XYZ file of C-alpha atoms in Angstrom:
619
model
C 15.813 128.156 -34.248
C 16.433 127.955 -30.495
C 16.125 131.142 -28.460
C 18.899 131.729 -25.955
C 18.524 134.480 -23.357
C 22.011 135.845 -22.886
C 23.208 138.171 -20.119
C 26.410 140.211 -20.440
C 27.557 141.463 -17.034
C 29.423 144.750 -17.567
C 30.877 145.129 -14.076
C 33.742 146.818 -12.222
C 36.148 144.315 -10.596
C 39.216 145.269 -8.554
C 42.635 143.684 -9.063
C 43.459 141.281 -6.265
C 40.041 141.409 -4.586
C 39.137 137.791 -5.234
C 36.428 137.670 -2.575
C 34.855 140.965 -3.641
C 34.974 140.037 -7.322
C 33.429 136.625 -6.613
C 30.678 138.333 -4.641
C 30.052 140.569 -7.658
C 29.719 137.476 -9.869
C 27.190 135.939 -7.489
C 25.129 139.118 -7.283
C 25.071 139.704 -11.040
C 24.359 136.037 -11.728
C 21.352 136.272 -9.413
C 20.139 139.350 -11.291
C 20.670 137.541 -14.607
C 18.753 134.481 -13.405
C 15.918 136.692 -12.162
C 15.768 138.165 -15.672
C 15.399 134.652 -17.105
C 18.940 134.439 -18.532
C 20.156 131.034 -19.666
C 23.832 132.018 -19.985
C 25.742 134.859 -18.318
C 29.223 136.098 -19.227
C 31.627 138.240 -17.203
C 34.722 140.172 -18.372
C 38.290 139.020 -18.891
C 40.038 137.874 -15.687
C 36.932 138.872 -13.768
C 37.863 136.929 -10.677
C 41.345 138.422 -10.263
C 40.761 141.786 -11.879
C 42.779 142.958 -14.878
C 45.629 143.529 -15.499
C 47.315 141.629 -12.680
C 50.831 142.323 -14.004
C 53.605 140.640 -11.971
C 51.136 139.031 -9.581
C 51.192 136.359 -12.292
C 54.605 135.285 -11.021
C 53.404 134.610 -7.461
C 52.478 130.980 -6.995
C 50.343 132.014 -4.022
C 48.225 134.311 -6.198
C 47.765 131.718 -8.940
C 46.728 129.157 -6.333
C 44.331 131.635 -4.729
C 42.749 132.366 -8.118
C 42.153 128.697 -8.847
C 40.812 128.033 -5.365
C 38.495 131.045 -5.598
C 37.162 129.766 -8.929
C 36.174 126.379 -7.517
C 34.749 128.019 -4.401
C 32.710 130.352 -6.609
C 31.295 127.410 -8.567
C 30.156 125.790 -5.323
C 28.747 129.072 -3.981
C 26.718 129.647 -7.148
C 25.163 126.214 -6.739
C 24.455 126.960 -3.082
C 22.768 130.169 -4.194
C 20.387 128.120 -6.314
C 22.176 129.116 -9.533
C 23.833 125.809 -10.329
C 21.818 125.324 -13.533
C 22.861 128.711 -14.946
C 26.082 128.443 -16.992
C 28.387 131.265 -15.857
C 31.449 132.330 -17.858
C 34.141 133.809 -15.597
C 37.647 134.977 -16.473
C 40.441 134.066 -14.040
C 44.185 133.376 -13.758
C 45.293 129.792 -14.260
C 48.604 128.005 -14.823
C 49.674 124.594 -16.069
C 53.369 125.178 -15.460
C 55.857 127.726 -14.092
C 56.425 131.113 -15.791
C 58.770 131.338 -18.754
C 61.394 133.079 -16.594
C 61.647 130.026 -14.344
C 64.447 127.508 -14.774
C 61.729 124.844 -14.594
C 59.693 126.340 -17.462
C 58.364 123.939 -20.073
C 57.417 124.629 -23.702
C 53.775 125.603 -24.187
C 53.127 125.504 -20.453
C 52.845 128.319 -17.923
C 50.462 130.977 -16.598
C 47.214 131.334 -18.544
C 44.738 134.100 -19.148
C 41.767 131.801 -18.735
C 37.989 131.629 -19.027
C 35.953 129.039 -17.127
C 32.421 127.720 -17.509
C 30.811 127.162 -14.104
C 27.790 124.870 -13.952
C 26.283 122.484 -11.458
C 28.709 123.544 -8.745
C 31.790 122.685 -10.780
C 34.201 123.987 -13.410
C 32.994 122.117 -16.490
C 35.125 123.733 -19.206
C 38.033 126.133 -19.638
C 39.522 128.179 -22.461
C 42.990 129.740 -22.614
C 43.483 133.000 -24.500
C 45.097 132.366 -27.878
C 46.292 135.773 -29.136
C 48.442 137.583 -26.547
C 48.855 141.360 -27.098
C 52.329 142.747 -26.632
C 52.010 146.413 -27.563
C 50.931 149.681 -25.945
C 49.950 149.029 -22.332
C 49.868 145.254 -22.850
C 52.662 142.858 -21.830
C 50.819 139.575 -22.112
C 53.600 137.783 -23.934
C 55.689 138.459 -20.812
C 53.083 136.913 -18.543
C 51.079 134.234 -20.322
C 51.372 131.230 -22.567
C 48.995 131.129 -25.533
C 46.297 128.483 -25.696
C 45.909 126.233 -28.740
C 42.436 124.786 -28.101
C 39.122 126.439 -28.986
C 36.513 125.461 -26.407
C 32.965 125.062 -27.725
C 30.198 124.521 -25.175
C 26.710 123.380 -26.091
C 24.126 125.399 -24.156
C 20.421 125.073 -24.793
C 20.939 123.361 -28.128
C 23.374 126.022 -29.364
C 27.124 125.646 -29.846
C 28.958 128.554 -28.221
C 32.668 129.269 -28.806
C 34.701 130.973 -26.078
C 37.278 133.694 -26.828
C 39.145 136.383 -24.876
C 39.784 140.018 -25.883
C 42.820 140.057 -28.225
C 41.407 136.975 -29.971
C 38.896 139.455 -31.416
C 41.490 141.969 -32.621
C 43.343 139.573 -34.936
C 41.989 137.749 -37.941
C 42.236 133.998 -38.053
C 42.822 131.886 -34.996
C 39.792 131.329 -32.754
C 37.218 133.069 -34.960
C 38.260 131.179 -38.067
C 38.218 127.957 -36.039
C 34.763 128.866 -34.711
C 33.470 129.052 -38.285
C 34.878 125.625 -39.103
C 33.347 124.282 -35.892
C 29.927 125.518 -37.033
C 29.068 127.444 -33.858
C 26.004 129.654 -33.566
C 27.467 132.122 -31.057
C 30.931 133.376 -30.103
C 31.258 134.946 -26.666
C 34.298 137.170 -26.242
C 35.157 138.414 -22.748
C 37.238 141.569 -22.560
C 39.414 143.899 -20.539
C 39.649 146.495 -23.296
C 40.895 149.888 -22.012
C 39.324 153.140 -23.115
C 40.907 155.649 -25.440
C 39.237 158.479 -27.313
C 36.834 157.233 -30.014
C 37.692 153.575 -29.375
C 33.981 152.772 -29.297
C 33.889 153.742 -32.966
C 36.582 151.146 -33.671
C 34.996 148.301 -31.733
C 31.729 147.966 -33.633
C 33.370 147.561 -37.083
C 35.834 145.145 -35.501
C 33.114 143.008 -33.945
C 31.303 143.018 -37.276
C 34.411 141.736 -39.062
C 34.897 138.909 -36.572
C 31.192 138.000 -36.698
C 31.436 137.718 -40.472
C 34.637 135.695 -40.155
C 33.031 133.295 -37.680
C 29.726 133.197 -39.547
C 28.076 133.553 -36.157
C 26.617 136.076 -33.759
C 29.267 137.644 -31.516
C 28.564 138.719 -27.929
C 31.204 141.141 -26.633
C 31.309 141.861 -22.892
C 33.794 144.390 -21.526
C 34.598 145.483 -17.996
C 34.046 149.009 -16.707
C 35.977 151.039 -14.142
C 39.406 152.450 -13.347
C 42.538 150.417 -12.650
C 45.595 152.619 -12.017
C 46.059 154.554 -15.277
C 43.658 152.405 -17.274
C 39.957 153.152 -17.626
C 37.589 150.495 -18.930
C 34.467 151.904 -20.562
C 32.238 148.870 -21.002
C 30.545 149.313 -24.391
C 29.401 145.663 -24.403
C 27.451 144.636 -27.501
C 25.855 141.843 -29.538
C 26.306 141.715 -33.333
C 24.920 139.179 -35.817
C 26.913 137.409 -38.530
C 25.526 139.828 -41.127
C 26.602 142.852 -39.079
C 23.344 143.889 -37.410
C 23.812 145.532 -34.009
C 21.229 143.871 -31.748
C 22.106 145.419 -28.390
C 24.712 147.722 -26.867
C 25.368 148.690 -23.259
C 26.048 152.253 -22.094
C 29.646 153.359 -21.517
C 31.316 154.070 -18.177
C 28.609 152.500 -15.986
C 27.918 149.013 -14.687
C 25.123 147.364 -16.643
C 23.513 143.957 -17.116
C 22.688 143.581 -20.817
C 20.023 140.879 -21.283
C 18.880 139.950 -24.772
C 17.071 137.064 -26.488
C 19.006 135.571 -29.404
C 17.590 133.337 -32.120
C 20.512 131.088 -32.981
C 21.001 128.086 -35.265
C 20.521 124.749 -33.573
C 23.627 122.667 -33.099
C 23.691 119.419 -35.091
C 22.601 116.302 -33.255
C 26.141 115.009 -33.602
C 29.082 117.317 -34.268
C 30.961 116.957 -37.507
C 33.983 115.861 -35.472
C 34.117 113.656 -32.367
C 33.695 115.255 -28.984
C 36.540 115.586 -26.552
C 39.952 117.167 -26.205
C 42.284 116.518 -29.101
C 39.428 116.189 -31.603
C 38.712 118.338 -34.660
C 42.216 119.447 -35.586
C 41.506 122.683 -37.468
C 43.380 123.405 -40.669
C 44.939 126.787 -41.339
C 42.255 129.434 -41.825
C 41.953 130.898 -45.281
C 43.154 134.485 -45.126
C 44.221 134.159 -41.502
C 47.684 135.491 -42.206
C 49.236 132.963 -39.862
C 49.744 129.271 -39.193
C 47.419 128.947 -36.207
C 46.188 125.382 -35.850
C 43.561 125.134 -33.144
C 42.073 121.999 -31.714
C 38.356 122.234 -30.959
C 37.247 120.777 -27.621
C 33.479 120.295 -27.296
C 31.649 120.201 -23.970
C 27.930 119.737 -23.398
C 26.637 121.955 -20.555
C 23.340 120.841 -19.034
C 20.194 119.628 -20.744
C 18.187 121.212 -23.518
C 16.639 124.458 -22.287
C 13.016 125.526 -22.626
C 12.257 128.776 -24.383
C 12.953 131.751 -22.103
C 9.984 133.205 -20.263
C 7.905 136.032 -21.710
C 8.137 138.875 -22.342
C 10.951 138.904 -24.865
C 14.195 140.382 -23.531
C 15.484 143.314 -25.545
C 18.820 144.718 -24.438
C 18.423 147.968 -26.364
C 21.099 150.070 -28.022
C 22.525 152.738 -25.737
C 23.160 156.179 -27.162
C 26.844 156.691 -27.919
C 28.880 159.157 -25.852
C 31.190 161.233 -28.018
C 33.786 163.992 -27.963
C 34.451 165.931 -24.777
C 31.573 164.200 -22.977
C 33.282 160.852 -23.522
C 36.643 162.111 -22.256
C 35.014 163.744 -19.234
C 33.320 160.527 -18.185
C 36.570 158.612 -18.550
C 38.480 161.099 -16.383
C 35.780 161.205 -13.716
C 35.583 157.407 -13.562
C 39.376 157.111 -13.431
C 39.621 159.527 -10.488
C 36.663 158.021 -8.616
C 37.946 154.464 -8.819
C 41.555 155.356 -8.016
C 40.399 157.097 -4.847
C 37.836 154.427 -3.931
C 39.859 151.324 -4.715
C 42.945 152.629 -2.917
C 41.001 153.607 0.194
C 41.497 157.382 0.224
C 38.726 159.296 1.997
C 39.196 162.481 -0.036
C 41.456 164.455 -2.364
C 43.366 167.721 -2.078
C 44.810 169.960 -4.795
C 46.306 173.387 -5.209
C 43.934 176.004 -6.659
C 45.887 178.668 -8.522
C 42.965 180.253 -10.347
C 44.350 178.930 -13.636
C 42.656 176.631 -16.103
C 44.463 173.382 -15.221
C 43.726 173.413 -11.501
C 40.183 174.610 -12.196
C 39.581 171.684 -14.537
C 41.065 169.150 -12.115
C 38.912 170.559 -9.300
C 35.770 170.231 -11.431
C 36.665 166.637 -12.349
C 37.352 165.777 -8.709
C 34.059 167.285 -7.528
C 32.133 165.342 -10.181
C 33.981 162.166 -9.198
C 33.882 162.430 -5.406
C 31.398 165.132 -4.429
C 32.378 168.577 -3.092
C 32.536 167.413 0.526
C 35.449 165.100 -0.347
C 37.568 167.622 -2.250
C 39.881 170.175 -0.617
C 41.151 173.080 -2.711
C 44.055 175.112 -1.336
C 44.970 178.581 -2.580
C 48.664 179.211 -1.887
C 49.370 182.767 -3.019
C 52.807 184.349 -3.162
C 53.739 187.977 -3.781
C 53.537 187.230 -7.522
C 49.986 185.823 -7.416
C 47.628 188.229 -9.140
C 44.440 189.433 -7.507
C 42.387 187.981 -10.339
C 43.946 184.533 -9.837
C 43.135 184.571 -6.132
C 39.608 185.732 -6.952
C 39.191 183.032 -9.618
C 40.242 180.304 -7.189
C 37.767 181.555 -4.594
C 35.024 181.803 -7.218
C 35.559 178.211 -8.353
C 35.370 177.038 -4.747
C 32.111 178.939 -4.286
C 30.610 177.478 -7.470
C 31.581 173.877 -6.749
C 31.137 173.892 -2.978
C 34.466 172.212 -2.250
C 36.369 172.741 1.010
C 38.376 175.916 0.304
C 41.445 176.963 2.253
C 44.052 179.703 1.908
C 47.681 179.122 2.885
C 49.936 182.074 1.912
C 53.412 180.833 1.028
C 55.432 184.062 1.076
C 56.497 183.843 4.750
C 57.761 180.305 4.144
C 59.591 181.314 0.975
C 61.167 184.267 2.795
C 62.318 181.969 5.581
C 64.131 179.795 3.045
C 65.697 182.798 1.348
C 66.879 184.143 4.692
C 68.934 180.989 5.116
C 69.912 180.177 1.516
C 71.280 182.299 -1.302
C 68.982 181.568 -4.267
C 68.123 183.627 -7.319
C 66.298 183.455 -10.652
C 64.721 180.148 -11.586
C 65.801 178.620 -8.272
C 63.515 181.078 -6.457
C 60.674 180.325 -8.880
C 61.041 176.617 -8.221
C 61.283 177.200 -4.485
C 57.777 178.653 -4.545
C 56.440 175.549 -6.310
C 58.216 173.291 -3.831
C 56.841 175.122 -0.814
C 53.366 174.574 -2.263
C 54.146 170.891 -2.683
C 55.228 170.658 0.956
C 51.942 172.252 2.067
C 49.838 169.815 0.029
C 51.798 166.795 1.227
C 51.562 168.046 4.792
C 47.778 168.219 4.518
C 47.802 164.766 2.944
C 49.797 163.312 5.822
C 47.739 165.125 8.446
C 44.257 164.492 7.058
C 44.622 161.487 4.756
C 43.834 163.172 1.417
C 45.154 161.952 -1.913
C 47.092 164.804 -3.530
C 45.966 165.461 -7.106
C 48.491 167.069 -9.430
C 47.395 169.348 -12.240
C 50.060 169.261 -14.970
C 48.619 168.534 -18.403
C 50.168 166.323 -21.099
C 51.676 169.271 -22.966
C 53.556 170.377 -19.848
C 54.682 166.826 -19.083
C 55.896 166.455 -22.653
C 58.247 169.441 -22.570
C 59.193 169.275 -18.894
C 57.271 172.404 -17.917
C 56.955 171.364 -14.285
C 58.984 171.577 -11.092
C 60.129 168.315 -9.579
C 58.896 168.000 -5.975
C 56.823 171.118 -6.558
C 53.772 171.330 -8.803
C 54.477 167.733 -9.890
C 54.124 166.376 -6.353
C 51.178 164.093 -5.663
C 49.655 160.660 -6.070
C 47.353 160.953 -9.088
C 47.024 163.325 -12.041
C 43.582 163.500 -13.679
C 44.884 165.451 -16.716
C 48.179 163.623 -17.235
C 47.043 162.436 -20.689
C 45.132 165.592 -21.697
C 46.759 168.035 -24.111
C 46.476 171.685 -23.093
C 44.228 172.385 -26.086
C 41.884 169.673 -24.831
C 41.993 171.176 -21.314
C 40.305 174.296 -22.657
C 37.806 172.287 -24.695
C 36.858 170.194 -21.682
C 36.398 173.294 -19.517
C 34.112 174.914 -22.072
C 32.179 171.669 -22.527
C 31.688 171.198 -18.772
C 30.392 174.732 -18.378
C 28.068 174.314 -21.361
C 26.813 171.024 -19.927
C 26.048 172.764 -16.628
C 24.065 175.451 -18.434
C 22.188 172.750 -20.372
C 21.175 171.186 -17.056
C 20.144 174.538 -15.619
C 23.113 174.565 -13.213
C 25.819 177.101 -12.533
C 28.974 176.449 -14.584
C 31.718 175.252 -12.221
C 34.693 176.953 -13.891
C 34.986 180.778 -13.840
C 35.105 182.214 -17.336
C 38.197 184.211 -16.473
C 40.121 180.998 -15.730
C 39.337 179.853 -19.261
C 39.906 183.123 -21.070
C 43.059 184.547 -19.495
C 46.551 183.725 -20.835
C 48.092 180.855 -18.843
C 50.834 181.751 -16.384
C 52.742 180.054 -13.574
C 52.893 183.431 -11.779
C 56.316 182.753 -10.283
C 57.789 186.082 -11.355
C 56.292 189.451 -12.345
C 54.401 189.413 -15.638
C 55.248 185.783 -16.404
C 53.326 183.946 -19.166
C 53.671 180.378 -20.424
C 54.461 181.811 -23.863
C 57.697 183.245 -22.425
C 59.046 179.668 -22.478
C 56.741 177.791 -24.847
C 55.089 178.292 -28.249
C 51.362 178.972 -28.305
C 49.692 175.774 -27.141
C 47.773 175.016 -30.363
C 51.067 175.119 -32.260
C 52.922 173.190 -29.566
C 50.240 170.519 -29.243
C 50.202 169.840 -32.976
C 53.943 169.103 -32.905
C 53.689 167.075 -29.713
C 50.790 164.974 -30.990
C 52.817 164.041 -34.053
C 56.004 163.275 -32.139
C 54.574 161.617 -29.010
C 51.340 160.002 -30.154
C 52.292 159.410 -33.783
C 56.028 158.629 -33.464
C 56.696 161.090 -36.293
C 60.325 162.017 -36.898
C 61.764 165.495 -37.284
C 61.596 165.467 -41.082
C 57.992 164.200 -41.001
C 56.966 167.103 -38.772
C 58.719 169.676 -40.942
C 57.139 168.154 -44.045
C 53.758 168.507 -42.336
C 54.275 172.273 -42.302
C 55.820 172.955 -38.885
C 58.671 175.433 -38.575
C 61.961 173.531 -38.594
C 63.632 175.539 -35.831
C 60.566 175.215 -33.629
C 60.395 171.460 -34.258
C 64.044 171.113 -33.247
C 63.434 173.066 -30.066
C 60.295 171.166 -29.058
C 61.741 167.736 -29.778
C 64.765 168.523 -27.687
C 62.592 169.598 -24.750
C 60.589 166.376 -24.997
C 63.673 164.166 -25.144
C 65.348 165.824 -22.176
C 62.260 165.712 -19.956
C 62.043 161.914 -19.826
C 63.568 161.791 -16.339
C 60.840 164.099 -15.040
C 58.046 162.040 -16.542
C 59.402 158.919 -14.846
C 58.804 160.633 -11.499
C 55.368 162.012 -12.291
C 52.088 160.739 -10.873
C 49.946 158.269 -12.835
C 46.704 159.405 -14.389
C 43.872 158.140 -16.621
C 44.838 157.087 -20.128
C 42.583 158.646 -22.773
C 44.822 158.840 -25.845
C 46.305 156.298 -28.199
C 49.687 156.760 -26.511
C 49.891 157.963 -22.931
C 53.180 158.635 -21.166
C 54.212 155.632 -19.104
C 53.591 152.052 -20.190
C 52.386 153.213 -23.606
C 55.612 155.111 -24.391
C 58.810 153.658 -22.966
C 62.066 155.421 -23.718
C 65.429 155.369 -21.930
C 66.268 158.306 -19.697
C 69.952 158.136 -20.593
C 69.668 158.553 -24.339
C 71.860 160.547 -26.698
C 69.832 159.845 -29.811
C 68.412 163.029 -31.291
C 66.316 163.419 -34.385
C 68.455 164.574 -37.324
C 68.605 168.348 -37.573
C 68.038 168.957 -33.867
C 69.358 172.246 -32.539
C 72.621 172.194 -30.566
C 72.180 171.673 -26.859
C 72.998 174.388 -24.352
C 76.018 174.054 -22.104
C 76.219 170.687 -20.340
C 73.045 169.620 -22.175
C 71.010 170.528 -19.125
C 67.331 169.584 -19.066
C 64.640 172.223 -19.050
C 62.878 173.206 -15.871
C 59.157 173.681 -15.631
C 59.047 177.330 -14.942
C 61.799 178.812 -17.045
C 65.187 178.311 -18.650
C 67.587 175.428 -18.338
C 67.815 174.831 -14.626
C 68.404 171.168 -13.966
C 65.629 170.155 -11.603
């Protein structure tokens, strides 16, 4: 059996940075060649970054992607890497988008994969299965391919597939089996969510068995707006053996020697486009007919140089450690890729701001994080002390800006009372943070967790102000778990825990009026989060939640708060997705919406939405 030394380049591209992404391909291809690799694969849409969203509709961007691909092929040859086959994802098009009056059937923008060799583009593959759920809108952007490309490299037939092709039975993997390939390479832009790494390995095993071939899965790593890509690249044999697996959340070049079946001297079907019309796959559950196009890439390869390349199997990251790494990577890349020099946030002494500060310090370093204590007359001494203690432990730039004189100035000129005064305090704090952002260039980090976003427990243009929210997709119950984990991890390393114990242990409060607690307005968070997880993440209805054991009146109250807070969530900052259903592109509901789950409690007068910090107060 031939031995093929394969390199999977788990790298961190940036959307729109064609030159930078091409440079990354050249650098990693050089490292792969130096390691003796005979084939190197990069992630989905590597050259353009992923997802490109409506950039697909710009002819200038499509043209730039195609030009960059051909320039990259020439540059690789100029680098002395022309004999190394390089698989690179990019944006292509063979017709205008479907929305165009000039659109043609089965033609349009393509999520594409190219084989670069000898200074040229020698083969292409267009993604067949297009996801149209969750954060994915690929049916809006792309046209599905109907040809499976098989390239012969070093005496081995290698089928090319892209991401969603792996997640559905039949189609390319069934066609790969009929084509008799020895290896299927699947390039991916698969976003992270909690425990997704536990789903991927069984999935890759199923597709490897379906194809009757080894499967090499390469995924990108890094943050892109609210998405975080965790890598987790791997190689699995047809019988399910895990040969190699890359670590999560870091760039990594996985190099491994594969013993693969030799391709027949002559394929069962003639070479060339239009040959080998594949019949419907048994058990595919669909009517996908794929043509197999065969391309020979280079000459027969000698055995790779000694010693044998073993990619190794990285230890899995689980639980809170996994979530922490995702949040840190999401913050770091959002700041870095958008050109912010630093971040600023309000430090109240509470658990949410303490957690966000710890994440930001881990992501950026303490010298690039500014924490601002903004006490009012209602801020407790222990909260001020806790904020100062966190700053001391983490080493971030700590500042104190008392807000009471500013609040008093407003009240001297406006007649406000009750919740309006509470919200005024939050809005003064927002003005301070945005002022520092404008003056010094910081990115403002907001600190509202997913539970608060769900029920509208935030003040518009106050505590919700900012450009990025590290805990947007983190339930309050998970906030506490992450804080305890981070402190325990610090103790394990022999370091001082970053988060003061009092911030974790004390009852949460907005401290906008005397003696205020979150439980004045909300159920206990463990109870609340259980209802919210069912309704938001699981799309459970009112009766389902009551049948699960939740109090009916409480369910009615919580569901109403969630429904009426949609307009606030639309105006909230993006943040890293870690759950199966994050607010935003994952969960899209109309703001103007009179549908209520059956049994919902009657609305208060004028059906006013809830305010973050108490009562029904409009904004």
